[in-house]
PDB file of C-alpha atoms in Angstrom:
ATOM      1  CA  UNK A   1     -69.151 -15.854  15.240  1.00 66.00           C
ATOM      2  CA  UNK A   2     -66.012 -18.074  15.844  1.00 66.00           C
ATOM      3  CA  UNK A   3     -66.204 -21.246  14.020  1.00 89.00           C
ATOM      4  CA  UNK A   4     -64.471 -24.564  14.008  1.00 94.00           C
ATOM      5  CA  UNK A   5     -65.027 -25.927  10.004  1.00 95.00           C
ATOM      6  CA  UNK A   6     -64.300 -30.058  10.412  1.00 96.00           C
ATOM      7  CA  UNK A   7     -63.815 -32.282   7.550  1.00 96.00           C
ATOM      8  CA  UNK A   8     -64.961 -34.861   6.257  1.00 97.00           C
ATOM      9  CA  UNK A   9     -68.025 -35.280   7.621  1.00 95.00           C
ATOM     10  CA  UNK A  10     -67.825 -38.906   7.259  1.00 96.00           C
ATOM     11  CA  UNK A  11     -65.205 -41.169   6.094  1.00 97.00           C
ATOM     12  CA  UNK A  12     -64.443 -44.814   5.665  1.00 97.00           C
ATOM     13  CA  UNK A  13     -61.093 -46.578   6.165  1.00 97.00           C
ATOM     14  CA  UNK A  14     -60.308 -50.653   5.431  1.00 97.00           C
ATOM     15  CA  UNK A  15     -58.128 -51.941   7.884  1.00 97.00           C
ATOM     16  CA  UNK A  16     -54.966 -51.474   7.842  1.00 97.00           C
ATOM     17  CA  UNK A  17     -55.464 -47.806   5.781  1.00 97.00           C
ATOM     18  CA  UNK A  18     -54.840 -44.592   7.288  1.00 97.00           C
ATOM     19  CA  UNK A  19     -56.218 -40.844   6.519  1.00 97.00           C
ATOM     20  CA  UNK A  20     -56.182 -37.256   7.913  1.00 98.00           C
ATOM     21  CA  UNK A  21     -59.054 -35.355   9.397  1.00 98.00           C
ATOM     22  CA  UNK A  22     -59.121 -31.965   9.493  1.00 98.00           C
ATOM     23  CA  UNK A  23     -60.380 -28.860  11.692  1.00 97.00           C
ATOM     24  CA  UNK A  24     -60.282 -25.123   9.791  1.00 97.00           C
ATOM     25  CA  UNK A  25     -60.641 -21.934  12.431  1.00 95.00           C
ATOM     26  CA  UNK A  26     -62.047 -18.710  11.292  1.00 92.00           C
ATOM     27  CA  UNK A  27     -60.027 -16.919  13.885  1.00 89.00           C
ATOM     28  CA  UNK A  28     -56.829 -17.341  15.858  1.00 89.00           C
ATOM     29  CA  UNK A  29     -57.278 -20.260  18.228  1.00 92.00           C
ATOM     30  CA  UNK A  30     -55.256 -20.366  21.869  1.00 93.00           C
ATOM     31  CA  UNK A  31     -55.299 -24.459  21.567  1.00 95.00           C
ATOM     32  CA  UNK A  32     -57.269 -27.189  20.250  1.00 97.00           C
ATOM     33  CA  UNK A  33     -58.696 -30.603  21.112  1.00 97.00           C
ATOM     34  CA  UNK A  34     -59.505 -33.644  19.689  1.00 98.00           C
ATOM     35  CA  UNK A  35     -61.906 -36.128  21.118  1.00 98.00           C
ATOM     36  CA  UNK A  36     -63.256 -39.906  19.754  1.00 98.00           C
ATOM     37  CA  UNK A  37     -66.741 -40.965  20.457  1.00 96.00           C
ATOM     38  CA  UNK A  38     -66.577 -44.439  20.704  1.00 94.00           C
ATOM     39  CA  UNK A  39     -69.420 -46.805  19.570  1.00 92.00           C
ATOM     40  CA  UNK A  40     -70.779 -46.505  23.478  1.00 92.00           C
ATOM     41  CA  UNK A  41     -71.016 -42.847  23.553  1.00 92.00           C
ATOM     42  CA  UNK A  42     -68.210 -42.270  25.391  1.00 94.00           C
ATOM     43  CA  UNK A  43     -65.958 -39.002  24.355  1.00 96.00           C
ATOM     44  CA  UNK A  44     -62.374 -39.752  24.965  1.00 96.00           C
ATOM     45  CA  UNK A  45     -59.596 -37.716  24.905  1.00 97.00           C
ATOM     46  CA  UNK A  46     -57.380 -37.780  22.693  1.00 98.00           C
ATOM     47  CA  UNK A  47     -55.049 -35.004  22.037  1.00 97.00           C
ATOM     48  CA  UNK A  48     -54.552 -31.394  23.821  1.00 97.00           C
ATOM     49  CA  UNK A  49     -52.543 -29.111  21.565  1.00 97.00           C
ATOM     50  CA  UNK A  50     -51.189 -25.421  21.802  1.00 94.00           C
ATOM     51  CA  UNK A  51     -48.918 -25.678  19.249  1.00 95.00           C
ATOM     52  CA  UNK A  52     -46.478 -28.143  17.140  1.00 97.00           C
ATOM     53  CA  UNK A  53     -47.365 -32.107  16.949  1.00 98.00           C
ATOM     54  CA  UNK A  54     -48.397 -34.893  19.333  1.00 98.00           C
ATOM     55  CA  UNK A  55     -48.295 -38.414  18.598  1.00 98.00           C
ATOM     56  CA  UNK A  56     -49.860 -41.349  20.692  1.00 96.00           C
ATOM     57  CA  UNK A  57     -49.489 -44.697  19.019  1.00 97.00           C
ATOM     58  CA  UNK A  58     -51.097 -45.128  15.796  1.00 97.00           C
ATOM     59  CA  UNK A  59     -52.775 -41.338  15.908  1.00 98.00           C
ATOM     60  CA  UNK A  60     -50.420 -38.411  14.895  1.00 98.00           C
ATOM     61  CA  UNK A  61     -52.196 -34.313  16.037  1.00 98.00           C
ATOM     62  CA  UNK A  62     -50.933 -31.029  14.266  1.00 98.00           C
ATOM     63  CA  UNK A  63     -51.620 -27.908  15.286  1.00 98.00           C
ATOM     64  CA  UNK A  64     -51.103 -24.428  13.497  1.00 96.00           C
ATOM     65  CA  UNK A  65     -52.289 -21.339  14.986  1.00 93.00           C
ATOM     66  CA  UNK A  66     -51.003 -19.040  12.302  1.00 94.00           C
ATOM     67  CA  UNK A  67     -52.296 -20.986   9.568  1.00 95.00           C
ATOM     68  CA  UNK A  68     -55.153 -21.583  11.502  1.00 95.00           C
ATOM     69  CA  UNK A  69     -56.226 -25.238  11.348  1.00 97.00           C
ATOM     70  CA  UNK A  70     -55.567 -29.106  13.092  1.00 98.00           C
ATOM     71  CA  UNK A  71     -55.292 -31.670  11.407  1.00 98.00           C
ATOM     72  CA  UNK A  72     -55.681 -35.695  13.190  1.00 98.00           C
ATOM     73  CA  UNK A  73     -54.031 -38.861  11.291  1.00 98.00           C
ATOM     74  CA  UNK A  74     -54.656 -42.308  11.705  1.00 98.00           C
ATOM     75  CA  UNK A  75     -52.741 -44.977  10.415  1.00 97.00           C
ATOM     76  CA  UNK A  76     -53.330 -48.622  10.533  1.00 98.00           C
ATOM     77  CA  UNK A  77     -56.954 -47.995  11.400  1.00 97.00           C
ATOM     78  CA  UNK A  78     -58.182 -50.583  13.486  1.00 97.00           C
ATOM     79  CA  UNK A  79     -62.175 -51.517  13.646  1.00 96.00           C
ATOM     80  CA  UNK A  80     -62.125 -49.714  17.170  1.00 95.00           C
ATOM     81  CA  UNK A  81     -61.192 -46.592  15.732  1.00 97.00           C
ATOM     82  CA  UNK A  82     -64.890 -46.776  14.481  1.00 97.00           C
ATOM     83  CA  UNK A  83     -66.690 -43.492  16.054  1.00 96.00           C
ATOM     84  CA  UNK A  84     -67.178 -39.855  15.746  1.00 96.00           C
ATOM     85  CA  UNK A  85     -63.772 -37.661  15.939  1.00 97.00           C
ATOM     86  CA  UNK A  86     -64.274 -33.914  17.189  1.00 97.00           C
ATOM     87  CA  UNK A  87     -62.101 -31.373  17.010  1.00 97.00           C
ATOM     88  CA  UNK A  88     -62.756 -28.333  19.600  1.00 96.00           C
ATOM     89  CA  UNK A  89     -60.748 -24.879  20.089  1.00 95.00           C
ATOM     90  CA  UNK A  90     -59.960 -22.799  22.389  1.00 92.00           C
ATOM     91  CA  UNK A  91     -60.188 -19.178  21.491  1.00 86.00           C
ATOM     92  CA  UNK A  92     -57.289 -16.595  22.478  1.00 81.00           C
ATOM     93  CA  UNK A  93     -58.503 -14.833  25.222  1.00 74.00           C
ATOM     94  CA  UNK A  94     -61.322 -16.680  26.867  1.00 73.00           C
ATOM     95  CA  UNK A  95     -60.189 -20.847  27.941  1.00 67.00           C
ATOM     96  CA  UNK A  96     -63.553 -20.900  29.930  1.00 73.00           C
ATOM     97  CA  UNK A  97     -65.021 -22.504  26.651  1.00 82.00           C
ATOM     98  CA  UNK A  98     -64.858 -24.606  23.506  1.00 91.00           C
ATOM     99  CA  UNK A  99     -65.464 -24.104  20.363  1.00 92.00           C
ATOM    100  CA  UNK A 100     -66.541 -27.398  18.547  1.00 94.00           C
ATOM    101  CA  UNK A 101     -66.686 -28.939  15.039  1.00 94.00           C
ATOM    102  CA  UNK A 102     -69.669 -31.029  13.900  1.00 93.00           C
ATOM    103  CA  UNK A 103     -67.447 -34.275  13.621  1.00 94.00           C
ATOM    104  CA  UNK A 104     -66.175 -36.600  11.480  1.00 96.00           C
ATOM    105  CA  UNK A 105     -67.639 -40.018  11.214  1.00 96.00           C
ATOM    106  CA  UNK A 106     -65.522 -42.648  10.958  1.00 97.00           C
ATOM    107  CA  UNK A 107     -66.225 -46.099   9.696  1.00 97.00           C
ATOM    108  CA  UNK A 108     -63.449 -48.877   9.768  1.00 97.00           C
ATOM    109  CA  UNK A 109     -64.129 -52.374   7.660  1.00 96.00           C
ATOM    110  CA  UNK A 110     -62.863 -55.360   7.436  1.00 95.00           C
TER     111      UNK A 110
ATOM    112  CA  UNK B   1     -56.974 -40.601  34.183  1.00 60.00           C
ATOM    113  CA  UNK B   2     -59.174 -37.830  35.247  1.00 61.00           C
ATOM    114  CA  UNK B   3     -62.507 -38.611  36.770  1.00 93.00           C
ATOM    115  CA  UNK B   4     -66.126 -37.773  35.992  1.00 97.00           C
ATOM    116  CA  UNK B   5     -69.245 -39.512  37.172  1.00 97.00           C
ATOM    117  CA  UNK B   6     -72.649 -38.902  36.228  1.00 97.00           C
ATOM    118  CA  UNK B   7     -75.836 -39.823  37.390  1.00 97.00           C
ATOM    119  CA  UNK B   8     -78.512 -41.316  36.558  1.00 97.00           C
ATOM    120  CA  UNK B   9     -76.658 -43.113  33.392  1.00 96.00           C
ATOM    121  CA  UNK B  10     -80.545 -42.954  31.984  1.00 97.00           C
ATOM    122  CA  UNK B  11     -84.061 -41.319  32.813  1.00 97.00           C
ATOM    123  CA  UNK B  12     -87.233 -41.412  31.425  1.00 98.00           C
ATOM    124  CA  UNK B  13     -89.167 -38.169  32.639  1.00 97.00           C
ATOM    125  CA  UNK B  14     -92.568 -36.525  32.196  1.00 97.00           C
ATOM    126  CA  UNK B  15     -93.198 -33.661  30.543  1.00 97.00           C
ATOM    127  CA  UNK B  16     -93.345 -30.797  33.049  1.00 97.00           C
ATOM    128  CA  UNK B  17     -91.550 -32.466  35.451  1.00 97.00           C
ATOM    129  CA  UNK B  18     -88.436 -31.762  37.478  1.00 97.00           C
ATOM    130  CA  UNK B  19     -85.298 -33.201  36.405  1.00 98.00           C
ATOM    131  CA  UNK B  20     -81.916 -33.048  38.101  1.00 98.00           C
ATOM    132  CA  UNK B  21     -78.932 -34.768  36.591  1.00 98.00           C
ATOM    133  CA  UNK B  22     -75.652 -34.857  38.578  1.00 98.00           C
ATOM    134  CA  UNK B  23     -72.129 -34.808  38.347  1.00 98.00           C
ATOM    135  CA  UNK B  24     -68.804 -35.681  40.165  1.00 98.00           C
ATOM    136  CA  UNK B  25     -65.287 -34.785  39.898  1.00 97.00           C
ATOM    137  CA  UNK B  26     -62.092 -35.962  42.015  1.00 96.00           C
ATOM    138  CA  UNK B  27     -59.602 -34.275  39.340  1.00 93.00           C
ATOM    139  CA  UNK B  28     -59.454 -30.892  41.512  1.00 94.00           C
ATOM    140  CA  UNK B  29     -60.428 -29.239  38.479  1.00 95.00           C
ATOM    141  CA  UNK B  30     -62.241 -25.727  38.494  1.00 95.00           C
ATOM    142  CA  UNK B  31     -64.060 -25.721  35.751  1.00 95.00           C
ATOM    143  CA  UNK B  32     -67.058 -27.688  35.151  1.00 96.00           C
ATOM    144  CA  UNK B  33     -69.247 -27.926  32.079  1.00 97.00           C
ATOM    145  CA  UNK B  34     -72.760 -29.672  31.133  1.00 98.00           C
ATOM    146  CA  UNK B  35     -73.060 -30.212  27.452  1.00 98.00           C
ATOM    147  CA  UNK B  36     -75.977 -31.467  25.051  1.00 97.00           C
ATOM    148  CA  UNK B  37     -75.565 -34.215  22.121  1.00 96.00           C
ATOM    149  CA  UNK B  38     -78.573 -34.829  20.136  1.00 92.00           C
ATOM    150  CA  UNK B  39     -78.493 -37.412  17.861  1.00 81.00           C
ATOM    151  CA  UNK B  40     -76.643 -36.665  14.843  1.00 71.00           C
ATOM    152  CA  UNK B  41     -74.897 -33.588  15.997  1.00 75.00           C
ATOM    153  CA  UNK B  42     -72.033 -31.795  17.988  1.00 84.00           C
ATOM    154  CA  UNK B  43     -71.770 -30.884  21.244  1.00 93.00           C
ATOM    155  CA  UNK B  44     -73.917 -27.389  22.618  1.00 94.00           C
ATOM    156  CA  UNK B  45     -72.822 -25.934  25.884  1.00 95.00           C
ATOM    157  CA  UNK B  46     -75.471 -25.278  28.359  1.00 97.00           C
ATOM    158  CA  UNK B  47     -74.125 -24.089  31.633  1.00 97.00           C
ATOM    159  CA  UNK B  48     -70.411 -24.123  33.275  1.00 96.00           C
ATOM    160  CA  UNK B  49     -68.652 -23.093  35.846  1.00 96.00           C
ATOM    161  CA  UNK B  50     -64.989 -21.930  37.388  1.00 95.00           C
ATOM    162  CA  UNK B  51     -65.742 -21.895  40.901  1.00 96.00           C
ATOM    163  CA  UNK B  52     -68.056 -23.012  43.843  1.00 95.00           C
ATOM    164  CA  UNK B  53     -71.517 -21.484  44.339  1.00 95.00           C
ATOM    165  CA  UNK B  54     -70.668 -19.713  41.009  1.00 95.00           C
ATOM    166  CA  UNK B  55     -72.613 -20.818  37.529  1.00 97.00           C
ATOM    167  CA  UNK B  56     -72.350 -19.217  33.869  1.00 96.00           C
ATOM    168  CA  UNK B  57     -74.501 -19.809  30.927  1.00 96.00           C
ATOM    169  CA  UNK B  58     -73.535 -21.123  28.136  1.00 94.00           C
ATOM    170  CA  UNK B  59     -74.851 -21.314  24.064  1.00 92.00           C
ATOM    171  CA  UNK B  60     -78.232 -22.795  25.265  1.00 95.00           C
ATOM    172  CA  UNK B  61     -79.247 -21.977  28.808  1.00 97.00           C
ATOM    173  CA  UNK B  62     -82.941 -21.654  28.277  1.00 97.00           C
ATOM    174  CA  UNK B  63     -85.120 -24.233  30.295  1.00 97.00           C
ATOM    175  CA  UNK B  64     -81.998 -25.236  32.515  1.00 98.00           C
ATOM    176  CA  UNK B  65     -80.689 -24.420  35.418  1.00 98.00           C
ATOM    177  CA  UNK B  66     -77.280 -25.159  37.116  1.00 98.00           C
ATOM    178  CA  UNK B  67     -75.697 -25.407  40.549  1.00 98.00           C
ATOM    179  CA  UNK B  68     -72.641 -25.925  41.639  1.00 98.00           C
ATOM    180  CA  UNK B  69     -72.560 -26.277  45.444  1.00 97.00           C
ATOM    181  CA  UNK B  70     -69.002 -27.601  45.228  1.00 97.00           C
ATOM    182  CA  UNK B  71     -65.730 -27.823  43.489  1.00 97.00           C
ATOM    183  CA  UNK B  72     -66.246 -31.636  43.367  1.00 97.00           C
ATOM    184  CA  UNK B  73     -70.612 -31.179  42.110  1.00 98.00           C
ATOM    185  CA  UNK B  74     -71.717 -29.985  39.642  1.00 98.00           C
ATOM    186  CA  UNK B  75     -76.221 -30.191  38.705  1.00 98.00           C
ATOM    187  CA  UNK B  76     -77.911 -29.407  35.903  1.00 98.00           C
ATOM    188  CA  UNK B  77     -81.853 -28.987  36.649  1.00 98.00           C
ATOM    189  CA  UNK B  78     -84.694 -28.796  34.119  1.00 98.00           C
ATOM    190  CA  UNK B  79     -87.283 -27.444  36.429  1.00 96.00           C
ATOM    191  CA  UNK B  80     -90.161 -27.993  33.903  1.00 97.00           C
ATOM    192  CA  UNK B  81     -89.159 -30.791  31.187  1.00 97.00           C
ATOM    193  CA  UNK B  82     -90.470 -30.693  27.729  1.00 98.00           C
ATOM    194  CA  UNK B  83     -90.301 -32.732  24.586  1.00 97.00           C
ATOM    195  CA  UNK B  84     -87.745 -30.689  23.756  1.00 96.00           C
ATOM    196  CA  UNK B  85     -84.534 -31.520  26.361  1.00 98.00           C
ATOM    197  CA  UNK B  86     -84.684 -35.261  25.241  1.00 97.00           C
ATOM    198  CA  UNK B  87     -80.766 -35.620  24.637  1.00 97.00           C
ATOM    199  CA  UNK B  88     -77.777 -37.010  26.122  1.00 97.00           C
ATOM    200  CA  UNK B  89     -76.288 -34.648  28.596  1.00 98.00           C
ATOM    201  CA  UNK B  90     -72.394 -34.595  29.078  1.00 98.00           C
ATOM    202  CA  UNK B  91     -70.891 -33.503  32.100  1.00 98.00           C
ATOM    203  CA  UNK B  92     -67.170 -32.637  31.684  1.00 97.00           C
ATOM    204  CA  UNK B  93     -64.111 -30.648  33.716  1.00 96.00           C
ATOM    205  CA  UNK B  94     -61.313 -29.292  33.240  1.00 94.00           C
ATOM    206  CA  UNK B  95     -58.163 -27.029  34.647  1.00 91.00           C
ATOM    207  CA  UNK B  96     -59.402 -24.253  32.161  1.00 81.00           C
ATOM    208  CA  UNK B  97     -56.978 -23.757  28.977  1.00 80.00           C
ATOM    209  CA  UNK B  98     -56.101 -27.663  29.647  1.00 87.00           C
ATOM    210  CA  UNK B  99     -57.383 -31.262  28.715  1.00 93.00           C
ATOM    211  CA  UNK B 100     -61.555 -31.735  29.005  1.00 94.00           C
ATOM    212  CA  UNK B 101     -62.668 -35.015  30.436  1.00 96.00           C
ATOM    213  CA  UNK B 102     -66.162 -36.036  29.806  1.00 97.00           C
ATOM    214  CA  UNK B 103     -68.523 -38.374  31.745  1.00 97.00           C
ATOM    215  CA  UNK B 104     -70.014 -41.408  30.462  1.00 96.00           C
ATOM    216  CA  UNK B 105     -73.130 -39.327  29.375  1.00 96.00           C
ATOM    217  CA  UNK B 106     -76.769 -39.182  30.610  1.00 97.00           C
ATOM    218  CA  UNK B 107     -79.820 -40.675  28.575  1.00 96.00           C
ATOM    219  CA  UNK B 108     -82.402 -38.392  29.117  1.00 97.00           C
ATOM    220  CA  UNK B 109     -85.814 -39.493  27.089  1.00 97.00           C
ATOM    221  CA  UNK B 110     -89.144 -36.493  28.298  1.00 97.00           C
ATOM    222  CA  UNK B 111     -92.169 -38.566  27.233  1.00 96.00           C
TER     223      UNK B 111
END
């Protein structure tokens, strides 16, 4: 079936460093999401993307549907960036659900 | 910022038991999903919905039930718990093809 490849599954980052995760579709996706689950379980949202690139302070979100993959950066990585990242997709033709990727888990140190 | 509340935050259940976990939305959304984390993992989509008094299943439906009596509410019911469902249970909405928003997440430990 339709699946959302994410990588890496874990990372670690100083402070101060940046990096890029990355989602991989196996078919054409509509949209994708990324999400951050903080160290209280929370899932934020952080990005909603149909096409192009998003930016929201030290986080930078690509999106290509042709190419078919997403890709999140973070620069400056702060110890609250600590958590699991998800990336999730929508598939063209059915927005009712998401497709998700396993998550990447990222550690910041000091 | 959108708006989802779930309750209990936590339960400890019995095996066999009834279960109901709830959730609330003031984001006028239509859609409205329960997922389960387990430890370690992704998210797995049990049950949603896109309008009142209307459910769908998801990936996982077996052993749970949904309701969905509003546009606001939106249940998820284990009718007999098992060993099995212990997980933390998100509750999220959306405006379907737009941002989800997820709930602070239920604790749900079947002894």
């Amino acid at each position: 079936g339709d699946q959302v490849e994410q990588s890496p599954s874990a990372l670690s980052l100083h402070e101060g460093t940046g990096s890029a995760l990355r989602c991989n579709f196996t078919t054409t996706m509509r949209a994708v999401q990324w999400f951050q689950q903080n160290s209280r379980g929370s899932l934020i949202n952080l990005f909603y993307l149909a096409s192009g690139t998003k930016e929201n302070g030290r986080l930078k979100s690509t999106f290509n549907s042709k190419e078919s993959y997403s890709t999140l950066h973070i620069r400056d990585a702060q110890l609250e960036d600590s958590g699991t990242y998800f990336c999730a997709a929508e598939n063209v033709g059915d927005n009712s659900k998401l497709i998700w990727g396993l998550g990447t888990s990222l550690v910041v140190n000091p | 910022e959108a708006a989802v509340t779930q309750s209990p935050r936590s339960k400890v259940a019995v095996t066999g038991g009834k279960v109901t976990l709830s959730c609330h939305q003031t984001n006028n959304h239509d859609y409205m999903y329960w997922y389960r984390q387990d430890t370690g993992h992704g998210l797995r989509l049990i049950h949603y919905s896109y309008v009142a008094d209307s459910t769908e299943k998801g990936d996982i439906p077996d052993g749970y039930k949904a309701s969905r009596p509003s546009q606001e509410n939106f249940s998820l019911i284990l009718e007999l718990a098992s060993l099995s469902q212990t997980a933390v249970y998100f509750c999220a909405s959306s405006a379907g093809g737009e941002r989800l928003f997820f709930g602070h997440g239920t604790k749900l430990s079947v002894l």
